[in-house]
Structures are given as structure tokens and as C-alpha cells.
Tab-separated table of C-alpha atoms and ligand atoms in Angstrom:
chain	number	residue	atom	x	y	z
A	1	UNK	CA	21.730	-26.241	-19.337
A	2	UNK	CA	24.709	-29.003	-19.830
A	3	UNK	CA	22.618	-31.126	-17.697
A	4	UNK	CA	19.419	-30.608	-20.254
A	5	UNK	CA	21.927	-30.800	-23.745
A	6	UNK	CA	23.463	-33.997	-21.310
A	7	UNK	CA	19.612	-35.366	-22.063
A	8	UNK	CA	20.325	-35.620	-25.563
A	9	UNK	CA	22.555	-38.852	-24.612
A	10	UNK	CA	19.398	-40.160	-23.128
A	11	UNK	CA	19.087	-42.592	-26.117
A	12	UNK	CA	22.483	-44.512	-25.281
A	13	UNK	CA	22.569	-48.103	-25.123
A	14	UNK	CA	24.904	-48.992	-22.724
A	15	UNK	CA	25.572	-52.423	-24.486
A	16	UNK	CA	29.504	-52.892	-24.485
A	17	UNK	CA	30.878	-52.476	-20.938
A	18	UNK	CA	34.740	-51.612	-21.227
A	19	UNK	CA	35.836	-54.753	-20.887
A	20	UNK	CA	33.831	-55.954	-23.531
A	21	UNK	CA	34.776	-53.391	-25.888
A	22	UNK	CA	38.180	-54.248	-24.978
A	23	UNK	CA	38.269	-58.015	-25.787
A	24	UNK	CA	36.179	-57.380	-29.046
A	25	UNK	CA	38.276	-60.124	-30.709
A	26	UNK	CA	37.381	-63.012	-28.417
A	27	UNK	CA	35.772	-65.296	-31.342
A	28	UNK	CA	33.191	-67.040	-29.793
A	29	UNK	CA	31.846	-64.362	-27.845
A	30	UNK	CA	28.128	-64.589	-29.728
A	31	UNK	CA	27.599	-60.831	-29.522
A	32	UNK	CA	28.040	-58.166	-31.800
A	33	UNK	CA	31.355	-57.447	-30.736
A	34	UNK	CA	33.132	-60.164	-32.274
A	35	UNK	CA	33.503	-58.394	-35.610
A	36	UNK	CA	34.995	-55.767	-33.987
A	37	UNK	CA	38.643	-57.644	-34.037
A	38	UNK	CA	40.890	-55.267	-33.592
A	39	UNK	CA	43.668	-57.171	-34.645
A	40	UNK	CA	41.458	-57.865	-38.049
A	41	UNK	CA	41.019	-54.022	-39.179
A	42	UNK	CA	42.901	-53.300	-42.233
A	43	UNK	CA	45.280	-50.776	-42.866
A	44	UNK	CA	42.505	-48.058	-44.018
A	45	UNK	CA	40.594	-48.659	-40.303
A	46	UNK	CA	37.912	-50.678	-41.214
A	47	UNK	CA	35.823	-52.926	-39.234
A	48	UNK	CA	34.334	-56.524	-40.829
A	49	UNK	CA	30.965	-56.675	-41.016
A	50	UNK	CA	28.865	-57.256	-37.762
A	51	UNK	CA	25.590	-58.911	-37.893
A	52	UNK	CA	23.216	-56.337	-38.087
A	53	UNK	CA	19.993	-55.526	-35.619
A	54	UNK	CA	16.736	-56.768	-36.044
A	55	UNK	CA	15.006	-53.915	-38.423
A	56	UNK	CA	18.184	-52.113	-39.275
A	57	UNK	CA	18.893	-52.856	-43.349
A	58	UNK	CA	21.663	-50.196	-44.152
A	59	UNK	CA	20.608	-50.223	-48.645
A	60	UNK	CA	23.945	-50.562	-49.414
A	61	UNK	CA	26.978	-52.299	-48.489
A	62	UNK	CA	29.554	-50.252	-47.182
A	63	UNK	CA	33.054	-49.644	-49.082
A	64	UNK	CA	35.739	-50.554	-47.324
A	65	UNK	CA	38.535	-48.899	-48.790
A	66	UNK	CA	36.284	-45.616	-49.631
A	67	UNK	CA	35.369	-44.200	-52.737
A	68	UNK	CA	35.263	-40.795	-54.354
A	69	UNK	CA	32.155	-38.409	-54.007
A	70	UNK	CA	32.032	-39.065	-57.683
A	71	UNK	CA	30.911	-42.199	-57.656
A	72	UNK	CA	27.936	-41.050	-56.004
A	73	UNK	CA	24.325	-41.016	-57.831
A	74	UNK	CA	23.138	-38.249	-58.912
A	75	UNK	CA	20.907	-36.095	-56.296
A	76	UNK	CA	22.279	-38.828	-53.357
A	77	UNK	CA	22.635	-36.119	-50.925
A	78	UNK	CA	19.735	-34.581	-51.264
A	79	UNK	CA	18.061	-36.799	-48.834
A	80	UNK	CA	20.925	-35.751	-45.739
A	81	UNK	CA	22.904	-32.881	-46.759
A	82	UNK	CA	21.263	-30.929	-49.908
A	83	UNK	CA	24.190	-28.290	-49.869
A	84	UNK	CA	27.377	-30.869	-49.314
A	85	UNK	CA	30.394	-29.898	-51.290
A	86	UNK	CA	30.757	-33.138	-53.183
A	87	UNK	CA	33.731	-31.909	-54.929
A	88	UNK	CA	35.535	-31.075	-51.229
A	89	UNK	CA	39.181	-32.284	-51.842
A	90	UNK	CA	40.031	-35.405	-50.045
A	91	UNK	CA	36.462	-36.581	-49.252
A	92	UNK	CA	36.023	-40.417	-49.505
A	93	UNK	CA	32.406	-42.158	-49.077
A	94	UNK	CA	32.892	-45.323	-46.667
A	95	UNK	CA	28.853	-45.759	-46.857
A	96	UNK	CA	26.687	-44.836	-49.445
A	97	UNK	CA	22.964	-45.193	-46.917
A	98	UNK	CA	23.337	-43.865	-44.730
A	99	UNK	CA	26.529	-41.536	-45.739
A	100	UNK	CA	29.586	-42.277	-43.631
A	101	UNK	CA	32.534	-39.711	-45.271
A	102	UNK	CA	35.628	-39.668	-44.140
A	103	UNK	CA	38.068	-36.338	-45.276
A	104	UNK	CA	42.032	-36.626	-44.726
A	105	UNK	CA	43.486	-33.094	-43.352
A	106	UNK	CA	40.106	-31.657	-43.221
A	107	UNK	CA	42.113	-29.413	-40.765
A	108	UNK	CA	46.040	-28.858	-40.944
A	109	UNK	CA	47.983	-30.346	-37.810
A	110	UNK	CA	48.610	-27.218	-36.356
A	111	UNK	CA	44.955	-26.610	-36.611
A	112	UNK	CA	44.268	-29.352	-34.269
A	113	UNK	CA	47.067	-28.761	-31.584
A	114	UNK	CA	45.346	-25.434	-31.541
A	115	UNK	CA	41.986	-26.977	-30.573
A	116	UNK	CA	44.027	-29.250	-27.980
A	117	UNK	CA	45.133	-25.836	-26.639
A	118	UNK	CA	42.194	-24.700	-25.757
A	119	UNK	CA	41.590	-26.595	-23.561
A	120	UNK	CA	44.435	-25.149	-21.656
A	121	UNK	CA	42.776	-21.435	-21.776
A	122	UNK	CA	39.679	-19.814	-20.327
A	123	UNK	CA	37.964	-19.604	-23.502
A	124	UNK	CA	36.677	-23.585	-23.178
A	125	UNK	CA	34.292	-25.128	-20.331
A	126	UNK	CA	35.418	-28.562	-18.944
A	127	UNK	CA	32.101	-30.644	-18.113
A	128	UNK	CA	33.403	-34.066	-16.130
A	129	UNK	CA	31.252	-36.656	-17.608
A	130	UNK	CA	29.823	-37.673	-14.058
A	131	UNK	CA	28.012	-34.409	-14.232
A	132	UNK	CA	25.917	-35.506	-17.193
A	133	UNK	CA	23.086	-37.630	-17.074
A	134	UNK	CA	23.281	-41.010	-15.171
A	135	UNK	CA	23.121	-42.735	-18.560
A	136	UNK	CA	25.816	-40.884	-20.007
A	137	UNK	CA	28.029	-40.730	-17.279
A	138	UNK	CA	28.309	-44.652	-17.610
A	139	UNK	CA	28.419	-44.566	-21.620
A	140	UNK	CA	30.779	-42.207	-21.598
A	141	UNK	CA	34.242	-41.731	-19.644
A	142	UNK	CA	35.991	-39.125	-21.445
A	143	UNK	CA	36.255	-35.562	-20.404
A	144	UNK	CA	34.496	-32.358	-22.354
A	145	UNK	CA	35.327	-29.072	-23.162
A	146	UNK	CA	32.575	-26.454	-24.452
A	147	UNK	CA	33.805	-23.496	-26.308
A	148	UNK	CA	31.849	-20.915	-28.128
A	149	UNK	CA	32.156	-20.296	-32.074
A	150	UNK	CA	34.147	-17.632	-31.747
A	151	UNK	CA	37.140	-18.988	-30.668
A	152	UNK	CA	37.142	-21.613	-33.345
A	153	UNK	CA	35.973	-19.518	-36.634
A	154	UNK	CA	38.820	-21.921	-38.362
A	155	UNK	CA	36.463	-24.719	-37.777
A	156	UNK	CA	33.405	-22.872	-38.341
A	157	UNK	CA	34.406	-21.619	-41.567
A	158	UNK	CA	35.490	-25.321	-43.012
A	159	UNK	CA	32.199	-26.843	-41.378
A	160	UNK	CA	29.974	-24.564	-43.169
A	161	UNK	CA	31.800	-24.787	-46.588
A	162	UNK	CA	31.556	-28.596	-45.817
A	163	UNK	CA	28.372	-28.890	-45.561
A	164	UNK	CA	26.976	-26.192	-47.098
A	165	UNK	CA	24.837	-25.256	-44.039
A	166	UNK	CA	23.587	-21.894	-42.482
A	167	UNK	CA	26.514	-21.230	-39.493
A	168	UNK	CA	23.834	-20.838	-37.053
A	169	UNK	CA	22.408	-24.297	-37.314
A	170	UNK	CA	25.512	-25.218	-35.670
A	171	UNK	CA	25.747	-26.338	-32.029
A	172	UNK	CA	28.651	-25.244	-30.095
A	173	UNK	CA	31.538	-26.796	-30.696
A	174	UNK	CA	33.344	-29.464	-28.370
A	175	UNK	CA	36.597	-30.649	-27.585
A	176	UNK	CA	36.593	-34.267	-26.016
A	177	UNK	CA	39.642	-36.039	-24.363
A	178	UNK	CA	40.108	-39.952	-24.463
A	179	UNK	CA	42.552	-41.242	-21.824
A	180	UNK	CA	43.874	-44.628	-22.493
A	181	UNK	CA	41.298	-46.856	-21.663
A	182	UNK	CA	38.130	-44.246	-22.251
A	183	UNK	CA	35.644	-44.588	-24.577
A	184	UNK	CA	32.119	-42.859	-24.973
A	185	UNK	CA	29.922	-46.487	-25.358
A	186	UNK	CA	27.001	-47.513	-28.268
A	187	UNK	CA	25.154	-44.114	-28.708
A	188	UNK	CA	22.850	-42.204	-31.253
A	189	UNK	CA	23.650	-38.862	-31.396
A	190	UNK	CA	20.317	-37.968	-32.492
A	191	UNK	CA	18.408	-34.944	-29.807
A	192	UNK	CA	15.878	-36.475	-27.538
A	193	UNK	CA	11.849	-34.428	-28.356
A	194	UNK	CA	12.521	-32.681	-24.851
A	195	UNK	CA	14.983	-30.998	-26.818
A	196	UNK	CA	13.865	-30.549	-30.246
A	197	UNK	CA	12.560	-26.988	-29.747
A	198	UNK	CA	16.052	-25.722	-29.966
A	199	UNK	CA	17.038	-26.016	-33.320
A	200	UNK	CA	15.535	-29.233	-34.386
A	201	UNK	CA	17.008	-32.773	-34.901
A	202	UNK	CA	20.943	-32.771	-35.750
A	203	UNK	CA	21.058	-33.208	-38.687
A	204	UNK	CA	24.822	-34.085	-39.339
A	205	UNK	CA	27.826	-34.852	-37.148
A	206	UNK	CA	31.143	-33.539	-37.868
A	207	UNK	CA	33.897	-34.956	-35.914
A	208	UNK	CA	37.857	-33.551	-36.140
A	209	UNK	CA	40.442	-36.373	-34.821
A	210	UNK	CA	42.578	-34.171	-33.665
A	211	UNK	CA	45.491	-36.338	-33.358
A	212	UNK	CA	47.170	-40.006	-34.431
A	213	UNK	CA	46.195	-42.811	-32.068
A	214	UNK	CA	48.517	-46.059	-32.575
A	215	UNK	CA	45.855	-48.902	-31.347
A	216	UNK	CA	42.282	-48.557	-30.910
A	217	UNK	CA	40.585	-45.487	-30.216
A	218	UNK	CA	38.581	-45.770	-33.505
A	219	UNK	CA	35.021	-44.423	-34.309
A	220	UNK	CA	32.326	-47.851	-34.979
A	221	UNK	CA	29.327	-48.432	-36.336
A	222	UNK	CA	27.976	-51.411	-35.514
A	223	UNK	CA	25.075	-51.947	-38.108
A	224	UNK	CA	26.681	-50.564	-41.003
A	225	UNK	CA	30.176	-52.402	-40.579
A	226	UNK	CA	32.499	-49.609	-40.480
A	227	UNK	CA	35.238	-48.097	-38.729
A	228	UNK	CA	36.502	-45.359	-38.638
A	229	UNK	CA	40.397	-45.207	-37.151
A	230	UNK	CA	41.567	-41.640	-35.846
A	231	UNK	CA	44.246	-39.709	-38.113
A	232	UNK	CA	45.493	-36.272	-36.698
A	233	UNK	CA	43.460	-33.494	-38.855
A	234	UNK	CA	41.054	-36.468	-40.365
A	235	UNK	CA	37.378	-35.422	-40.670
A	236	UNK	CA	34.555	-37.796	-40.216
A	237	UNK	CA	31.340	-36.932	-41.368
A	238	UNK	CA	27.921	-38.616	-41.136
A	239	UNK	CA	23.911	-38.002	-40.496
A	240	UNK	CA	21.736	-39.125	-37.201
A	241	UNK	CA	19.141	-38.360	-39.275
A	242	UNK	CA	17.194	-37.321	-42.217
A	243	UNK	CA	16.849	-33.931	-43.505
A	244	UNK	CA	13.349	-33.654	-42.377
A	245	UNK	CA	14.665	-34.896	-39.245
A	246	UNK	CA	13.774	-38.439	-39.082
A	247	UNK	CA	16.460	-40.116	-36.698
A	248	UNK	CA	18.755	-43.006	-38.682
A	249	UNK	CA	19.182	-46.020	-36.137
A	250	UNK	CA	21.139	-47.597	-38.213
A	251	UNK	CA	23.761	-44.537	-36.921
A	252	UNK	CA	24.345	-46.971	-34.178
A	253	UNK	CA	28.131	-45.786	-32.906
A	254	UNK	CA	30.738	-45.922	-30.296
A	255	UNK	CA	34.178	-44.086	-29.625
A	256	UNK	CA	36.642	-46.965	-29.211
A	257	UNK	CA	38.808	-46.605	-26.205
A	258	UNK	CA	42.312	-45.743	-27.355
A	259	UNK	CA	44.696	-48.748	-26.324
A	260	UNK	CA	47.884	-46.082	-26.107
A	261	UNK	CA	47.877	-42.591	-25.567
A	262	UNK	CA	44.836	-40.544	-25.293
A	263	UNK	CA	42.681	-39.664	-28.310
A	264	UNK	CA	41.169	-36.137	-28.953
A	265	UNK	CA	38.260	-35.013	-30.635
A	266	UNK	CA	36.421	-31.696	-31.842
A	267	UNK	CA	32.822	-32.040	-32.696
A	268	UNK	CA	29.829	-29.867	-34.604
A	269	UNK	CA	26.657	-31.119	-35.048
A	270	UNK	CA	24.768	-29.220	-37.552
A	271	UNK	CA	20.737	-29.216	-36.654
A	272	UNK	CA	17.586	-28.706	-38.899
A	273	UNK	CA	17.346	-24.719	-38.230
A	274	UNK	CA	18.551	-21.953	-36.055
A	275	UNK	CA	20.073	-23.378	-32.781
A	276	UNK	CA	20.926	-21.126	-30.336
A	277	UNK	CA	23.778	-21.697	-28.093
A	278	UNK	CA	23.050	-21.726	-24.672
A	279	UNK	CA	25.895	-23.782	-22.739
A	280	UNK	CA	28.653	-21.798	-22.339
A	281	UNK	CA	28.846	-18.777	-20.888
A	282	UNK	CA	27.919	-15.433	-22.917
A	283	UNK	CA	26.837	-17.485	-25.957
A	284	UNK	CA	24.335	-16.153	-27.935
A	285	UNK	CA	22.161	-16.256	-31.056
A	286	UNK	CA	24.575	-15.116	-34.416
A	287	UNK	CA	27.778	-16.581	-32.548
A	288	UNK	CA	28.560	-18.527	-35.483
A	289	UNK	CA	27.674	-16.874	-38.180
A	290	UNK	CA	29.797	-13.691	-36.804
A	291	UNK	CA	32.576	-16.166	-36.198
A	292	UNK	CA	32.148	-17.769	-39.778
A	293	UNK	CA	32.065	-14.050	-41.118
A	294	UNK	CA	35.503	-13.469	-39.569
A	295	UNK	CA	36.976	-16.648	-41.278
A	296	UNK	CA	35.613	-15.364	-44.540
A	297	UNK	CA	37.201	-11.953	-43.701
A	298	UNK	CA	40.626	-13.874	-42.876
A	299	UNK	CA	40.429	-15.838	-46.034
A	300	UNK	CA	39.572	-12.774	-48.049
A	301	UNK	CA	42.653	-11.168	-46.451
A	302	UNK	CA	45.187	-13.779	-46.586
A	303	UNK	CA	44.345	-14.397	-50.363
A	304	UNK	CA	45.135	-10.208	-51.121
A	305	UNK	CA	48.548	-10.444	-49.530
A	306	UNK	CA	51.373	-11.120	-52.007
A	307	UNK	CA	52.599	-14.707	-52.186
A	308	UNK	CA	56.431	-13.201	-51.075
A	309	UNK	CA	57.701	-11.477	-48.325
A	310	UNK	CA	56.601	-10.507	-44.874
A	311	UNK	CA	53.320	-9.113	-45.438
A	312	UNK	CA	52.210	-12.731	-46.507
A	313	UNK	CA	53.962	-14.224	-43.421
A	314	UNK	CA	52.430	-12.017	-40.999
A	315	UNK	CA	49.101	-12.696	-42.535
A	316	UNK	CA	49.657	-16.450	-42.179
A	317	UNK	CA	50.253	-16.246	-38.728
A	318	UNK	CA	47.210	-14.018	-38.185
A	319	UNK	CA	45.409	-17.166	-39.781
A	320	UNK	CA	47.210	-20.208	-37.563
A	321	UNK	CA	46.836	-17.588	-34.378
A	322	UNK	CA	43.304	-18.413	-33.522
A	323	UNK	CA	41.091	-21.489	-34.957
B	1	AKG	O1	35.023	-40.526	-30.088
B	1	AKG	C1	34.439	-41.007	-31.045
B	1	AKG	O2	35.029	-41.654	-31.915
B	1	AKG	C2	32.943	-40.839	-31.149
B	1	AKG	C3	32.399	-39.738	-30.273
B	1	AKG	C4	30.913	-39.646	-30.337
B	1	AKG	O3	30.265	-40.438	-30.942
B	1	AKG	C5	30.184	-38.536	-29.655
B	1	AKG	O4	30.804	-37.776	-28.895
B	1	AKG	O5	28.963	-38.394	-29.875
B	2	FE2	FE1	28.270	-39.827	-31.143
């Protein structure tokens, strides 16, 4: 079944070959690609503005620097997320339609070298990217991890709370590894119809940087003009489609190939119903709503411990043990 959720890449569009991707500021290349200067992004990450695709008219301009949820209208998310937690500290809107969010330590540093970690153990699946479809395999160079909810209920728990979805309309979670050079090429992350029976269209993407990249490496959206650069525990947050489903194109995006270091990424995507997991091994239906129940549990017992002595500590460390 990785090979069939591998279909849901089917829509990539293989545009930017590495190389091109990698000499994005050449100025008189008459692509796309020239707004992507690297050298040109400003301190908060941000791309310039590429000239957009025939069709694709994101409503607003984007905001560079980000605003607050606040400065959202009335009922805006209503169309993507009904139950998003506009209020959820640290949240800043980079695009207004359709919603690009970006939220700083969405998940504490430890958090994330936790994730990493798993990678390490038997609890996560590594699936080479030449195993997915032929498509894929060529957008995509990076290596992937599946894990079940369970072993994250950490992430669960803040996805849910998030977005104010049911747990079990998540997918299972992944861990992806960049290697310098690597990048995962133009995409929509939207589900092709073969695979729509299972859950529906996704809905919303959630993506975790799980750790600081110096140079490139970034998340890009080519028609709306943003950028998103990785930040260890930063959350990214936007919609492939409608909430009736209807896929976004103007979701256009690409994972940058980090210049130094390797980049590291945890994913959700959150789908129209009840998705049941069915790629890793001994999944089942209710995985993530028992492993979002045991976050709530944790919470519920962490917040009854006294604030002093060793009865809190322990119950910290019962927290940080498993994400
Ligand atoms: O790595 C990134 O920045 C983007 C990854 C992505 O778009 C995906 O895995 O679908
Ligand atoms: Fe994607």
C-alpha cells in the first residue's frame, strides 16, 4: 500500500530539475525560477513574487513579513479549516487565499530531535523514494520514514488542537530526511480520485521543520510568492484544498534542497473524514484518536503535579519520553 499512497504524488510536475532549482538566481533565466533568488530572500524567508500561472489568481497578496490571526476577517477560515485555533500562540498568516500559516516552536526542540530519533528505532518504516511511483521517485530524492500515531501522540495532540480536527482524519505521520542537495520537486499534495475512498481529499498539510537549515532547504510556493525557510520546531500550515474538497492549484510547492546540512521534516495531512491508516504495519482504524487520548491523559497529568519538587520532574520527563 506505499506504492498506492506513492499514487497520491501522481499529480507532480516535475518542472525544476535540481540544477535548476539550484541556480534559481540566474536573472535572465525566463522561467519561474528566477524569483526564487536565494540570495534575495529576506531575513523572515520569503520569496519575491514569481509570475504566476495561467488561471491561478491567489485573491490576495501575500504578507511578507506575516501577520497575526487577528487581522483575519471574520468567518475567513471557514472556507479551509472551520475549527482552526485562531488564537494558537505564535501563529502568523503569510497568505490570506489560500492560507499559508506559519507557527514558531509549534513543537519544543527536544520535541523534534525526538522525531529525528525515530528514525533510529523500529517503531518508523523507511520507504527509499525509488520505491515510489516513477513520477515521484524523480520529484522527490529525500528519504521517508512512516510511523504510526502512537508513537507520536505529542504531535497528534498539538495537530488536533491546531486545527481543530477529528484525530482520525489524520494520515499517518511522516518523518522525511533532506541530504544536502535533496529536494522533493513542484508538487500538489492534493490525493489523486484512485484514492479518495480513503478518507477523502486532504484537507490541510501540517509540516514540523524539525531542525535549523543555514542556506536553502526552504518550503516554496510558486504562484502565491512565498517561502517558507526551515526553523527547528517551526510549524507550517496550509490547505491543498477546500473544505468540501475541491483541490487549490494555486498550492503549487516544492521542498528546496538544503545547500548545507540535511533538512528534516515531520508531516500530517489532515483529510475530509475518517482515514484509516493502512501503511505501516499493525495500523489500524482509532490509532490516532487513542494516541491523541493519551496526550490528553499526559496533559491532564502533568498539569495535577505540583509546580516543585520531584513529582513534577518525573512527570516532565514522562512527557519529553515519547512524542
Ligand atoms: O520539504 C518541504 O519543504 C516540502 C515537503 C512537501 O511538500 C511534501 O512532502 O509533500
Ligand atoms: Fe507537499
Amino acid at each position: 500500500s506505499v506504492l498506492l499512497r506513492a499514487g497520491a504524488r501522481a499529480t507532480v510536475v516535475p518542472l525544476a530539475s535540481r540544477r535548476a532549482l539550484v541556480r534559481l538566481g540566474a536573472k535572465k533565466q525566463k522561467s519561474h525560477f528566477e524569483a526564487y533568488t536565494i540570495a534575495d530572500r529576506s531575513a523572515a524567508g520569503i520569496f519575491p513574487a514569481p509570475a504566476r500561472r495561467d488561471g491561478v489568481r491567489p485573491l490576495k497578496k501575500h504578507l511578507p513579513e506575516g501577520a497575526p490571526l487577528s487581522k483575519a476577517p471574520e468567518g475567513w477560515a471557514d472556507r479551509w479549516l472551520p475549527g482552526l485555533q485562531l488564537s494558537h500562540k505564535g501563529m502568523r498568516l503569510l497568505h490570506l487565499c489560500p492560507p499559508v500559516m506559519i507557527i514558531d516552536d509549534f513543537l519544543s526542540h527536544e520535541e523534534c530531535a525526538e522525531l529525528i530519533a525515530l528514525t533510529e528505532s523500529d517503531r518508523a518504516f523507511e520507504v527509499q523514494s525509488a520505491t515510489f511511483s516513477t513520477l515521484t521517485a524523480a520529484a522527490r530524492t529525500s528519504t521517508t520514514w512512516y510511523t504510526r500515531h502512537g508513537a507520536v501522540p505529542t504531535f497528534v495532540g498539538r495537530a488536533v488542537e491546531l486545527t481543530g480536527a477529528h484525530p482520525d482524519s489524520l494520515e499517518e505521520p511522516q518523518i522525511v530526511r533532506y541530504a544536502t542537495g535533496q529536494r522533493f520537486s513542484w508538487h500538489y499534495d492534493e490525493v489523486p480520485r484512485s484514492l479518495l475512498a480513503n478518507g477523502g481529499q486532504r484537507r490541510a498539510t501540517l509540516l514540523v521543520y524539525l531542525n535549523d537549515v543555514e542556506l536553502g532547504g526552504g518550503t516554496a510556493f510558486r504562484d502565491l510568492g512565498v517561502g517558507v525557510q526551515p526553523k527547528c520546531g517551526r510549524a507550517l500550515l496550509f490547505c491543498p484544498s477546500d473544505v468540501d474538497g475541491t483541490p487549490d492549484d494555486r498550492t503549487l510547492h516544492a521542498g528546496e534542497p538544503p545547500l548545507s546540512g540535511a533538512k528534516w521534516i515531520a508531516q500530517f495531512w489532515l483529510h475530509e473524514r475518517e482515514y484509516v491508516p493502512g501503511v505501516v504495519p499493525g495500523a489500524q482504524a482509532g490509532d490516532a484518536s487513542a494516541a491523541y487520548e493519551l496526550y490528553c491523559a499526559r496533559r491532564r497529568a502533568s498539569m495535577e503535579q505540583p509546580s516543585d519538587g520531584a513529582s513534577a520532574t518525573a512527570a516532565g520527563a514522562g512527557v519529553a519520553q515519547n512524542i
